[in-house]
PDB file of C-alpha atoms in Angstrom:
ATOM      1  CA  MET A   5     -14.341 -25.180  -8.366  1.00 45.00           C
ATOM      2  CA  ARG A   6     -12.418 -28.418  -8.222  1.00 50.00           C
ATOM      3  CA  ARG A   7     -10.476 -27.448 -11.427  1.00 49.00           C
ATOM      4  CA  GLN A   8      -9.660 -24.117  -9.894  1.00 42.00           C
ATOM      5  CA  ALA A   9      -8.515 -25.786  -6.791  1.00 43.00           C
ATOM      6  CA  CYS A  10      -6.317 -28.175  -8.715  1.00 48.00           C
ATOM      7  CA  ALA A  11      -4.916 -25.341 -10.761  1.00 44.00           C
ATOM      8  CA  LEU A  12      -4.120 -23.304  -7.654  1.00 39.00           C
ATOM      9  CA  PHE A  13      -2.475 -26.339  -6.011  1.00 45.00           C
ATOM     10  CA  THR A  14      -0.376 -26.959  -9.145  1.00 49.00           C
ATOM     11  CA  PHE A  15       0.634 -23.286  -9.293  1.00 41.00           C
ATOM     12  CA  ALA A  16       1.544 -23.251  -5.575  1.00 44.00           C
ATOM     13  CA  THR A  17       3.626 -26.400  -6.050  1.00 51.00           C
ATOM     14  CA  MET A  18       5.525 -24.845  -8.954  1.00 46.00           C
ATOM     15  CA  ILE A  19       6.147 -21.694  -6.961  1.00 41.00           C
ATOM     16  CA  CYS A  20       7.548 -23.747  -4.016  1.00 46.00           C
ATOM     17  CA  ALA A  21       9.741 -25.788  -6.344  1.00 46.00           C
ATOM     18  CA  ALA A  22      11.039 -22.717  -7.997  1.00 43.00           C
ATOM     19  CA  HIS A  23      11.757 -21.161  -4.574  1.00 44.00           C
ATOM     20  CA  ALA A  24      13.552 -24.294  -3.435  1.00 46.00           C
ATOM     21  CA  ALA A  25      15.641 -24.309  -6.566  1.00 47.00           C
ATOM     22  CA  SER A  26      16.522 -20.661  -6.222  1.00 46.00           C
ATOM     23  CA  ALA A  27      17.600 -21.298  -2.620  1.00 59.00           C
ATOM     24  CA  GLN A  28      20.462 -23.543  -3.834  1.00 78.00           C
ATOM     25  CA  THR A  29      23.702 -21.616  -4.087  1.00 94.00           C
ATOM     26  CA  PRO A  30      27.095 -22.426  -5.720  1.00 96.00           C
ATOM     27  CA  TRP A  31      28.781 -22.218  -2.274  1.00 97.00           C
ATOM     28  CA  TYR A  32      29.809 -25.213  -0.172  1.00 98.00           C
ATOM     29  CA  ILE A  33      31.968 -26.095   2.812  1.00 98.00           C
ATOM     30  CA  THR A  34      34.160 -29.159   3.109  1.00 98.00           C
ATOM     31  CA  GLY A  35      36.196 -30.976   5.718  1.00 98.00           C
ATOM     32  CA  SER A  36      38.437 -34.049   5.544  1.00 98.00           C
ATOM     33  CA  ALA A  37      40.731 -36.241   7.632  1.00 98.00           C
ATOM     34  CA  GLY A  38      43.304 -38.754   6.633  1.00 98.00           C
ATOM     35  CA  ALA A  39      46.890 -39.852   6.681  1.00 98.00           C
ATOM     36  CA  SER A  40      50.025 -38.087   5.420  1.00 97.00           C
ATOM     37  CA  LEU A  41      52.965 -40.270   4.311  1.00 97.00           C
ATOM     38  CA  ARG A  42      56.071 -38.078   4.086  1.00 95.00           C
ATOM     39  CA  MET A  43      58.603 -39.562   1.639  1.00 95.00           C
ATOM     40  CA  ASP A  44      62.311 -40.162   2.486  1.00 93.00           C
ATOM     41  CA  ALA A  45      64.478 -37.136   2.154  1.00 91.00           C
ATOM     42  CA  SER A  46      68.228 -36.447   1.839  1.00 89.00           C
ATOM     43  CA  GLN A  47      69.929 -33.249   2.913  1.00 87.00           C
ATOM     44  CA  SER A  48      73.390 -31.780   2.511  1.00 88.00           C
ATOM     45  CA  THR A  49      74.553 -30.506   5.896  1.00 89.00           C
ATOM     46  CA  THR A  50      77.471 -29.695   8.167  1.00 90.00           C
ATOM     47  CA  PHE A  51      78.028 -31.891  11.263  1.00 92.00           C
ATOM     48  CA  PHE A  52      79.551 -30.505  14.461  1.00 92.00           C
ATOM     49  CA  ASN A  53      80.201 -31.611  17.986  1.00 90.00           C
ATOM     50  CA  GLY A  54      80.842 -30.006  21.411  1.00 84.00           C
ATOM     51  CA  PHE A  55      84.614 -30.007  20.765  1.00 87.00           C
ATOM     52  CA  GLY A  56      84.379 -27.568  17.911  1.00 87.00           C
ATOM     53  CA  THR A  57      84.941 -30.221  15.117  1.00 91.00           C
ATOM     54  CA  THR A  58      82.982 -29.611  11.981  1.00 94.00           C
ATOM     55  CA  GLY A  59      82.668 -31.518   8.689  1.00 93.00           C
ATOM     56  CA  PRO A  60      80.423 -31.676   5.630  1.00 94.00           C
ATOM     57  CA  GLY A  61      78.066 -34.574   5.001  1.00 93.00           C
ATOM     58  CA  THR A  62      74.615 -35.730   4.055  1.00 93.00           C
ATOM     59  CA  ASN A  63      71.746 -36.949   6.133  1.00 93.00           C
ATOM     60  CA  THR A  64      68.888 -39.184   4.886  1.00 93.00           C
ATOM     61  CA  ARG A  65      65.766 -39.432   6.971  1.00 93.00           C
ATOM     62  CA  THR A  66      62.690 -41.642   6.888  1.00 96.00           C
ATOM     63  CA  TYR A  67      59.361 -40.748   8.470  1.00 96.00           C
ATOM     64  CA  ASP A  68      56.318 -42.398  10.112  1.00 97.00           C
ATOM     65  CA  PRO A  69      52.852 -41.620   8.790  1.00 97.00           C
ATOM     66  CA  GLY A  70      50.746 -39.080  10.641  1.00 98.00           C
ATOM     67  CA  PRO A  71      47.296 -37.519  10.693  1.00 98.00           C
ATOM     68  CA  VAL A  72      46.109 -34.707   8.435  1.00 98.00           C
ATOM     69  CA  ILE A  73      42.938 -32.598   8.548  1.00 98.00           C
ATOM     70  CA  ASN A  74      41.623 -29.913   6.129  1.00 98.00           C
ATOM     71  CA  LEU A  75      38.833 -27.412   6.138  1.00 98.00           C
ATOM     72  CA  GLY A  76      37.734 -25.478   3.045  1.00 98.00           C
ATOM     73  CA  VAL A  77      35.147 -23.208   1.454  1.00 98.00           C
ATOM     74  CA  GLY A  78      34.317 -23.686  -2.240  1.00 98.00           C
ATOM     75  CA  TYR A  79      32.397 -22.260  -5.130  1.00 98.00           C
ATOM     76  CA  LYS A  80      30.893 -24.282  -7.971  1.00 97.00           C
ATOM     77  CA  LEU A  81      31.471 -22.936 -11.506  1.00 97.00           C
ATOM     78  CA  PRO A  82      29.802 -23.928 -14.733  1.00 96.00           C
ATOM     79  CA  LEU A  83      30.854 -26.977 -16.776  1.00 95.00           C
ATOM     80  CA  GLY A  84      31.931 -29.011 -13.753  1.00 95.00           C
ATOM     81  CA  PHE A  85      34.655 -26.648 -12.441  1.00 98.00           C
ATOM     82  CA  ARG A  86      34.939 -25.473  -8.864  1.00 98.00           C
ATOM     83  CA  VAL A  87      37.445 -23.442  -6.838  1.00 98.00           C
ATOM     84  CA  GLU A  88      38.283 -23.808  -3.208  1.00 98.00           C
ATOM     85  CA  GLY A  89      40.229 -22.111  -0.440  1.00 98.00           C
ATOM     86  CA  GLU A  90      41.648 -24.545   2.136  1.00 98.00           C
ATOM     87  CA  LEU A  91      43.411 -24.597   5.452  1.00 98.00           C
ATOM     88  CA  GLY A  92      45.233 -27.707   6.663  1.00 98.00           C
ATOM     89  CA  TYR A  93      47.214 -29.220   9.527  1.00 98.00           C
ATOM     90  CA  ALA A  94      49.396 -32.363   9.492  1.00 98.00           C
ATOM     91  CA  HIS A  95      51.601 -34.018  11.999  1.00 97.00           C
ATOM     92  CA  TYR A  96      54.237 -36.673  11.384  1.00 96.00           C
ATOM     93  CA  SER A  97      57.495 -37.857  12.914  1.00 96.00           C
ATOM     94  CA  ALA A  98      60.958 -38.910  11.849  1.00 95.00           C
ATOM     95  CA  ASP A  99      61.557 -42.630  12.084  1.00 97.00           C
ATOM     96  CA  SER A 100      65.300 -42.891  11.319  1.00 97.00           C
ATOM     97  CA  ALA A 101      68.389 -40.944  10.221  1.00 96.00           C
ATOM     98  CA  SER A 102      71.359 -42.047   8.217  1.00 96.00           C
ATOM     99  CA  PRO A 103      74.108 -39.376   8.618  1.00 95.00           C
ATOM    100  CA  LEU A 104      77.169 -39.725   6.378  1.00 95.00           C
ATOM    101  CA  SER A 105      80.311 -37.725   6.972  1.00 94.00           C
ATOM    102  CA  THR A 106      81.758 -37.180   3.536  1.00 92.00           C
ATOM    103  CA  ASN A 107      85.296 -36.111   4.599  1.00 90.00           C
ATOM    104  CA  GLY A 108      85.866 -38.588   7.462  1.00 86.00           C
ATOM    105  CA  ALA A 109      85.685 -35.997  10.253  1.00 91.00           C
ATOM    106  CA  PHE A 110      83.125 -38.152  12.008  1.00 93.00           C
ATOM    107  CA  PRO A 111      84.024 -41.758  11.162  1.00 93.00           C
ATOM    108  CA  GLN A 112      81.082 -43.192  13.218  1.00 93.00           C
ATOM    109  CA  LEU A 113      78.654 -41.320  10.945  1.00 95.00           C
ATOM    110  CA  ASN A 114      79.113 -43.788   8.060  1.00 95.00           C
ATOM    111  CA  GLY A 115      75.576 -43.673   6.635  1.00 94.00           C
ATOM    112  CA  SER A 116      74.231 -46.442   8.817  1.00 95.00           C
ATOM    113  CA  GLY A 117      70.636 -46.053   9.945  1.00 95.00           C
ATOM    114  CA  LEU A 118      70.067 -44.633  13.399  1.00 97.00           C
ATOM    115  CA  ALA A 119      66.686 -45.138  15.137  1.00 97.00           C
ATOM    116  CA  LEU A 120      64.757 -42.266  16.648  1.00 97.00           C
ATOM    117  CA  GLN A 121      65.085 -42.168  20.443  1.00 96.00           C
ATOM    118  CA  SER A 122      63.017 -39.063  21.295  1.00 96.00           C
ATOM    119  CA  GLY A 123      61.554 -35.909  19.699  1.00 97.00           C
ATOM    120  CA  GLY A 124      61.622 -35.669  15.913  1.00 95.00           C
ATOM    121  CA  GLY A 125      58.017 -34.508  15.451  1.00 96.00           C
ATOM    122  CA  TYR A 126      56.871 -32.144  12.647  1.00 96.00           C
ATOM    123  CA  ASP A 127      53.829 -29.835  12.693  1.00 97.00           C
ATOM    124  CA  GLN A 128      52.677 -28.488   9.315  1.00 97.00           C
ATOM    125  CA  TYR A 129      50.174 -25.648   8.664  1.00 98.00           C
ATOM    126  CA  SER A 130      49.025 -24.931   5.117  1.00 98.00           C
ATOM    127  CA  ALA A 131      46.870 -22.512   3.272  1.00 98.00           C
ATOM    128  CA  THR A 132      46.191 -23.167  -0.426  1.00 98.00           C
ATOM    129  CA  GLY A 133      43.956 -22.167  -3.318  1.00 98.00           C
ATOM    130  CA  ASN A 134      42.675 -25.134  -5.374  1.00 98.00           C
ATOM    131  CA  ALA A 135      40.830 -25.730  -8.635  1.00 98.00           C
ATOM    132  CA  PHE A 136      38.980 -28.973  -9.492  1.00 98.00           C
ATOM    133  CA  TYR A 137      37.128 -30.415 -12.495  1.00 98.00           C
ATOM    134  CA  GLY A 138      34.376 -32.994 -12.253  1.00 97.00           C
ATOM    135  CA  LEU A 139      34.295 -35.336 -15.171  1.00 97.00           C
ATOM    136  CA  PRO A 140      31.046 -35.152 -17.239  1.00 94.00           C
ATOM    137  CA  ILE A 141      29.747 -38.505 -16.163  1.00 92.00           C
ATOM    138  CA  PRO A 142      26.026 -38.926 -15.344  1.00 91.00           C
ATOM    139  CA  GLY A 143      25.078 -40.339 -12.044  1.00 92.00           C
ATOM    140  CA  TRP A 144      25.779 -39.817  -8.315  1.00 95.00           C
ATOM    141  CA  VAL A 145      29.508 -40.894  -8.410  1.00 97.00           C
ATOM    142  CA  ILE A 146      31.616 -38.277 -10.171  1.00 97.00           C
ATOM    143  CA  PRO A 147      35.397 -38.639 -10.542  1.00 98.00           C
ATOM    144  CA  TYR A 148      37.394 -35.407 -10.408  1.00 98.00           C
ATOM    145  CA  VAL A 149      40.931 -34.085 -10.790  1.00 98.00           C
ATOM    146  CA  GLY A 150      42.481 -30.911  -9.532  1.00 98.00           C
ATOM    147  CA  ALA A 151      45.538 -28.919  -8.448  1.00 98.00           C
ATOM    148  CA  GLY A 152      46.477 -26.161  -6.092  1.00 98.00           C
ATOM    149  CA  PHE A 153      49.221 -23.956  -4.741  1.00 98.00           C
ATOM    150  CA  GLY A 154      49.865 -21.918  -1.593  1.00 98.00           C
ATOM    151  CA  VAL A 155      52.168 -21.741   1.453  1.00 98.00           C
ATOM    152  CA  GLU A 156      53.188 -24.247   4.113  1.00 96.00           C
ATOM    153  CA  HIS A 157      54.770 -23.519   7.549  1.00 95.00           C
ATOM    154  CA  THR A 158      56.590 -26.325   9.296  1.00 94.00           C
ATOM    155  CA  ASP A 159      57.807 -26.499  12.869  1.00 95.00           C
ATOM    156  CA  ALA A 160      60.309 -29.329  13.573  1.00 94.00           C
ATOM    157  CA  GLN A 161      61.322 -30.590  16.998  1.00 96.00           C
ATOM    158  CA  THR A 162      64.793 -31.618  17.962  1.00 96.00           C
ATOM    159  CA  GLY A 163      65.271 -35.324  17.205  1.00 96.00           C
ATOM    160  CA  HIS A 164      67.662 -37.642  18.992  1.00 97.00           C
ATOM    161  CA  PHE A 165      68.899 -40.756  17.131  1.00 97.00           C
ATOM    162  CA  ALA A 166      71.122 -43.612  18.106  1.00 97.00           C
ATOM    163  CA  GLY A 167      72.549 -46.846  16.688  1.00 95.00           C
ATOM    164  CA  PRO A 168      72.221 -50.291  18.239  1.00 92.00           C
ATOM    165  CA  GLY A 169      73.424 -50.255  21.819  1.00 88.00           C
ATOM    166  CA  GLY A 170      73.066 -46.436  21.926  1.00 91.00           C
ATOM    167  CA  ALA A 171      76.098 -45.561  19.746  1.00 91.00           C
ATOM    168  CA  PRO A 172      76.752 -43.626  17.765  1.00 93.00           C
ATOM    169  CA  ARG A 173      74.381 -40.786  18.807  1.00 93.00           C
ATOM    170  CA  PHE A 174      73.160 -38.064  16.516  1.00 94.00           C
ATOM    171  CA  THR A 175      70.935 -34.964  17.137  1.00 94.00           C
ATOM    172  CA  GLN A 176      68.874 -33.180  14.530  1.00 91.00           C
ATOM    173  CA  LEU A 177      68.251 -29.663  15.722  1.00 90.00           C
ATOM    174  CA  SER A 178      64.768 -28.061  15.766  1.00 93.00           C
ATOM    175  CA  GLY A 179      63.757 -25.351  13.344  1.00 91.00           C
ATOM    176  CA  SER A 180      60.906 -23.842  11.343  1.00 92.00           C
ATOM    177  CA  ALA A 181      60.381 -22.789   7.752  1.00 91.00           C
ATOM    178  CA  THR A 182      57.713 -21.341   5.509  1.00 93.00           C
ATOM    179  CA  ASP A 183      57.759 -22.448   1.917  1.00 94.00           C
ATOM    180  CA  ALA A 184      55.655 -22.583  -1.269  1.00 96.00           C
ATOM    181  CA  VAL A 185      53.669 -25.752  -1.805  1.00 97.00           C
ATOM    182  CA  VAL A 186      51.910 -27.279  -4.858  1.00 98.00           C
ATOM    183  CA  LEU A 187      49.551 -30.262  -4.959  1.00 98.00           C
ATOM    184  CA  GLY A 188      47.750 -32.547  -7.360  1.00 98.00           C
ATOM    185  CA  GLU A 189      44.658 -34.459  -6.443  1.00 98.00           C
ATOM    186  CA  VAL A 190      42.281 -37.152  -7.752  1.00 98.00           C
ATOM    187  CA  GLY A 191      39.103 -38.228  -6.078  1.00 98.00           C
ATOM    188  CA  VAL A 192      35.484 -39.232  -6.330  1.00 98.00           C
ATOM    189  CA  THR A 193      32.432 -37.161  -5.302  1.00 98.00           C
ATOM    190  CA  ILE A 194      29.783 -39.547  -4.031  1.00 98.00           C
ATOM    191  CA  GLU A 195      26.554 -37.516  -3.878  1.00 96.00           C
ATOM    192  CA  LEU A 196      24.261 -38.634  -1.068  1.00 96.00           C
ATOM    193  CA  ASP A 197      21.616 -36.047  -1.882  1.00 94.00           C
ATOM    194  CA  GLU A 198      21.375 -32.498  -3.283  1.00 91.00           C
ATOM    195  CA  ARG A 199      23.429 -31.066  -0.440  1.00 95.00           C
ATOM    196  CA  TRP A 200      25.585 -33.809   1.047  1.00 97.00           C
ATOM    197  CA  ALA A 201      28.539 -35.647  -0.544  1.00 98.00           C
ATOM    198  CA  VAL A 202      31.305 -38.015   0.663  1.00 98.00           C
ATOM    199  CA  VAL A 203      34.610 -37.448  -1.016  1.00 98.00           C
ATOM    200  CA  PRO A 204      37.474 -39.911  -0.810  1.00 98.00           C
ATOM    201  CA  SER A 205      40.684 -38.680  -2.478  1.00 98.00           C
ATOM    202  CA  TYR A 206      44.410 -39.093  -3.028  1.00 98.00           C
ATOM    203  CA  ARG A 207      46.686 -36.021  -2.959  1.00 98.00           C
ATOM    204  CA  PHE A 208      50.434 -35.635  -3.900  1.00 98.00           C
ATOM    205  CA  GLU A 209      52.051 -32.634  -2.274  1.00 97.00           C
ATOM    206  CA  HIS A 210      55.432 -31.008  -2.983  1.00 96.00           C
ATOM    207  CA  VAL A 211      57.007 -28.398  -0.793  1.00 95.00           C
ATOM    208  CA  PHE A 212      59.728 -26.091  -2.266  1.00 93.00           C
ATOM    209  CA  THR A 213      62.071 -26.253   0.692  1.00 86.00           C
ATOM    210  CA  THR A 214      65.004 -23.851   0.918  1.00 72.00           C
ATOM    211  CA  ASN A 215      67.218 -25.928   3.260  1.00 65.00           C
ATOM    212  CA  ASN A 216      68.498 -28.552   0.800  1.00 60.00           C
ATOM    213  CA  ALA A 217      66.049 -31.277   1.939  1.00 64.00           C
ATOM    214  CA  SER A 218      65.104 -33.156  -1.198  1.00 69.00           C
ATOM    215  CA  PRO A 219      62.546 -34.226  -1.852  1.00 82.00           C
ATOM    216  CA  ASN A 220      59.947 -32.749   0.450  1.00 90.00           C
ATOM    217  CA  ASP A 221      56.991 -34.734  -0.932  1.00 95.00           C
ATOM    218  CA  ALA A 222      54.055 -36.543   0.705  1.00 97.00           C
ATOM    219  CA  ASN A 223      51.370 -38.973  -0.301  1.00 98.00           C
ATOM    220  CA  ILE A 224      48.055 -37.995   1.370  1.00 98.00           C
ATOM    221  CA  PHE A 225      44.975 -40.139   1.567  1.00 98.00           C
ATOM    222  CA  ARG A 226      41.774 -38.402   2.753  1.00 98.00           C
ATOM    223  CA  LEU A 227      38.075 -39.033   3.347  1.00 98.00           C
ATOM    224  CA  GLY A 228      36.005 -35.797   3.144  1.00 98.00           C
ATOM    225  CA  VAL A 229      32.521 -34.555   3.569  1.00 98.00           C
ATOM    226  CA  ARG A 230      30.959 -31.680   1.594  1.00 98.00           C
ATOM    227  CA  TYR A 231      27.846 -29.686   2.296  1.00 98.00           C
ATOM    228  CA  SER A 232      26.364 -27.434  -0.373  1.00 96.00           C
ATOM    229  CA  PHE A 233      24.206 -24.479   0.640  1.00 95.00           C
TER     230      PHE A 233
END
């Protein structure tokens, strides 16, 4: 009787273990927060004022870092691969502008840096499809690499800039654009248990802007959490 009871207990334990294993799915959800550091950008443009004067030139801008958040749904594939759909939001602000009038129509715009006085914020919304590969390393800390592509929509506020003492003054007009975006990422998956993982990562992002702003690149540092079903 005792042997039968032991055998029944062992069998039940195996059934429960098999059921628990079968309950695991390849799906997971992920979320992250971090900082986006937009790189300096130069743009060919045309300057104008309220008197009808116009002239060609270039404008170089620097930016302050800002927050970025992402939410995604992923699916684990064999051999360490996984794919992911991701939505993101980032906000950053201009820090300075250096407008240069190339034909002398605006002699005060000589390329000197002008500090931001008001406005100048940027809101970015993104949707990307990403693919990642976890390196075949045993243990609970797994480095990975990946890449993705998608679209990014940016809304820019009007920015008002001025030199020391308030002159010269320069205004960068508001606008919006939707462009293609590509990204590359490296990170580490730190597995806390079978379902939860912490994921610090670095991402480089490039936006294919159509308004001459070059480059439109950002360095992004994130800390994520992943939950597997």
